[in-house]
């Protein structure tokens, strides 16, 4: 986020740039430009299990797999899970993130297993929006498919 390291996916694309088809070269160039202009200063590093003192407590959950440092947030008071990119809502269904866009499939599955310890009523996904229907049941089904 602060620009000290190149994001994993961008680094992979750049390492193979000469062999990429033209559309993927364009994607790589867009990602690089976006990364360069959107660096942010980091004031605090969050850790797995840390509880933030907002909204009655927000638990930080380190969930690598999509990316190495991916985190999610669980708002205890509302049983709300902010999934980021670890889950998505696609075609009217809560789904796992597509394997092709994940960094590490084994880490992804272990991260998903962490969710079994949370009572979740609502999920906010970066891709697809909000899911509020039998969340824990759907997560169990997703785990069975991984």
Coordinates of C-alpha atoms in Angstrom, one line a residue:
X1 CA 0.0 0.0 0.0
X2 CA 2.8 2.4 0.7
X3 CA 4.8 1.4 -2.4
X4 CA 7.7 -0.3 -0.7
X5 CA 6.9 -3.6 -2.3
X6 CA 5.3 -4.4 -5.7
X7 CA 2.0 -6.1 -5.3
X8 CA 2.3 -9.9 -5.9
X9 CA 0.0 -10.0 -8.9
X10 CA 1.7 -7.1 -10.6
X11 CA 5.1 -8.6 -9.9
X12 CA 4.0 -11.9 -11.6
X13 CA 2.8 -10.1 -14.6
X14 CA 5.9 -7.9 -14.9
X15 CA 8.2 -10.9 -14.6
X16 CA 6.6 -12.4 -17.7
X17 CA 5.8 -9.2 -19.6
X18 CA 7.5 -10.1 -22.8
X19 CA 5.5 -13.3 -23.1
X20 CA 2.1 -11.8 -22.3
X21 CA -0.6 -11.3 -25.0
X22 CA -1.1 -7.6 -25.8
X23 CA -4.4 -7.3 -23.8
X24 CA -2.6 -8.6 -20.6
X25 CA 0.3 -6.2 -21.3
X26 CA -2.3 -3.4 -21.2
X27 CA -3.7 -4.8 -17.9
X28 CA -0.2 -4.9 -16.5
X29 CA 0.5 -1.3 -17.5
X30 CA -2.8 -0.1 -16.0
X31 CA -2.1 -2.0 -12.7
X32 CA 1.4 -0.5 -12.6
X33 CA 0.1 3.1 -13.2
X34 CA -2.7 2.6 -10.6
X35 CA -0.2 1.2 -8.1
X36 CA 2.1 4.2 -8.6
X37 CA -0.5 6.9 -8.2
X38 CA -2.4 5.3 -5.3
X39 CA 0.3 4.7 -2.7
X40 CA -0.9 5.5 0.9
X41 CA 1.0 6.1 4.1
X42 CA 0.6 3.4 6.7
X43 CA 0.1 4.7 10.3
X44 CA -0.5 1.4 11.9
X45 CA -0.1 -2.3 11.0
X46 CA -3.1 -4.4 12.0
X47 CA -2.6 -7.9 13.3
X48 CA -4.7 -11.1 13.2
X49 CA -7.1 -11.1 16.1
X50 CA -6.6 -7.5 16.9
X51 CA -9.8 -5.8 18.1
X52 CA -10.4 -2.3 17.0
X53 CA -12.5 -0.1 19.4
X54 CA -15.2 0.9 17.0
X55 CA -18.9 -0.1 16.7
X56 CA -18.6 -2.3 19.8
X57 CA -15.5 -4.1 18.5
X58 CA -14.2 -4.9 15.1
X59 CA -12.0 -8.0 14.8
X60 CA -9.1 -8.1 12.3
X61 CA -8.9 -11.4 10.5
X62 CA -5.7 -12.1 8.5
X63 CA -6.9 -14.1 5.5
X64 CA -4.2 -14.7 3.1
X65 CA -4.8 -16.7 -0.1
X66 CA -6.2 -14.0 -2.4
X67 CA -3.1 -12.0 -1.6
X68 CA -0.5 -12.6 1.1
X69 CA -1.6 -9.7 3.4
X70 CA -5.4 -9.8 2.8
X71 CA -7.5 -9.0 5.8
X72 CA -11.2 -9.1 6.6
X73 CA -13.1 -7.4 9.4
X74 CA -15.8 -8.8 11.6
X75 CA -18.1 -6.3 13.3
X76 CA -19.2 -8.2 16.4
X77 CA -22.2 -6.1 17.3
X78 CA -23.8 -6.5 13.9
X79 CA -22.5 -10.0 13.0
X80 CA -21.2 -8.3 9.9
X81 CA -18.2 -9.7 7.9
X82 CA -16.4 -7.3 5.6
X83 CA -14.9 -9.8 3.2
X84 CA -12.9 -7.6 0.8
X85 CA -11.9 -10.0 -2.0
X86 CA -12.0 -13.3 -0.1
X87 CA -15.7 -13.9 -1.1
X88 CA -17.9 -12.5 -3.8
X89 CA -21.6 -12.5 -4.8
X90 CA -22.0 -13.8 -8.3
X91 CA -25.2 -14.7 -10.2
X92 CA -27.3 -14.4 -7.0
X93 CA -25.0 -16.7 -4.9
X94 CA -22.3 -16.2 -2.3
X95 CA -19.1 -17.7 -3.8
X96 CA -15.5 -18.2 -3.3
X97 CA -13.1 -16.0 -5.2
X98 CA -12.1 -17.5 -8.5
X99 CA -9.0 -19.6 -8.1
X100 CA -7.3 -17.9 -11.1
X101 CA -7.2 -14.6 -9.2
X102 CA -6.0 -16.1 -5.9
X103 CA -2.3 -16.1 -4.9
X104 CA -2.3 -19.3 -2.9
X105 CA -5.0 -21.9 -3.0
X106 CA -3.9 -23.7 0.2
X107 CA -3.7 -20.5 2.2
X108 CA -7.1 -19.5 0.8
X109 CA -8.8 -22.7 2.1
X110 CA -7.2 -22.3 5.5
X111 CA -8.4 -18.7 5.6
X112 CA -11.9 -19.8 4.7
X113 CA -11.8 -22.4 7.5
X114 CA -11.3 -19.5 10.0
X115 CA -14.8 -18.3 9.2
X116 CA -16.3 -21.3 10.9
X117 CA -15.6 -19.7 14.2
X118 CA -17.8 -16.6 13.5
X119 CA -21.5 -16.1 13.7
X120 CA -22.1 -14.1 10.5
X121 CA -25.4 -12.7 9.4
X122 CA -24.3 -10.3 6.7
X123 CA -21.3 -10.3 4.3
X124 CA -20.1 -7.3 2.4
X125 CA -18.0 -8.3 -0.6
X126 CA -15.9 -6.0 -2.7
X127 CA -17.2 -7.9 -5.8
X128 CA -20.9 -8.3 -5.8
X129 CA -22.1 -6.4 -2.8
X130 CA -24.1 -7.7 0.2
X131 CA -25.2 -11.2 1.1
X132 CA -27.6 -11.8 4.1
X133 CA -29.0 -15.2 3.5
X134 CA -27.8 -18.2 5.7
X135 CA -24.3 -16.9 5.5
X136 CA -22.7 -19.6 7.7
X137 CA -24.5 -22.4 5.8
X138 CA -23.2 -21.0 2.5
X139 CA -19.6 -20.7 3.8
X140 CA -19.8 -24.3 4.9
X141 CA -20.9 -25.3 1.3
X142 CA -18.1 -23.2 -0.2
X143 CA -15.6 -25.0 2.0
X144 CA -17.0 -28.3 0.8
X145 CA -16.3 -27.3 -2.8
X146 CA -12.6 -26.2 -2.2

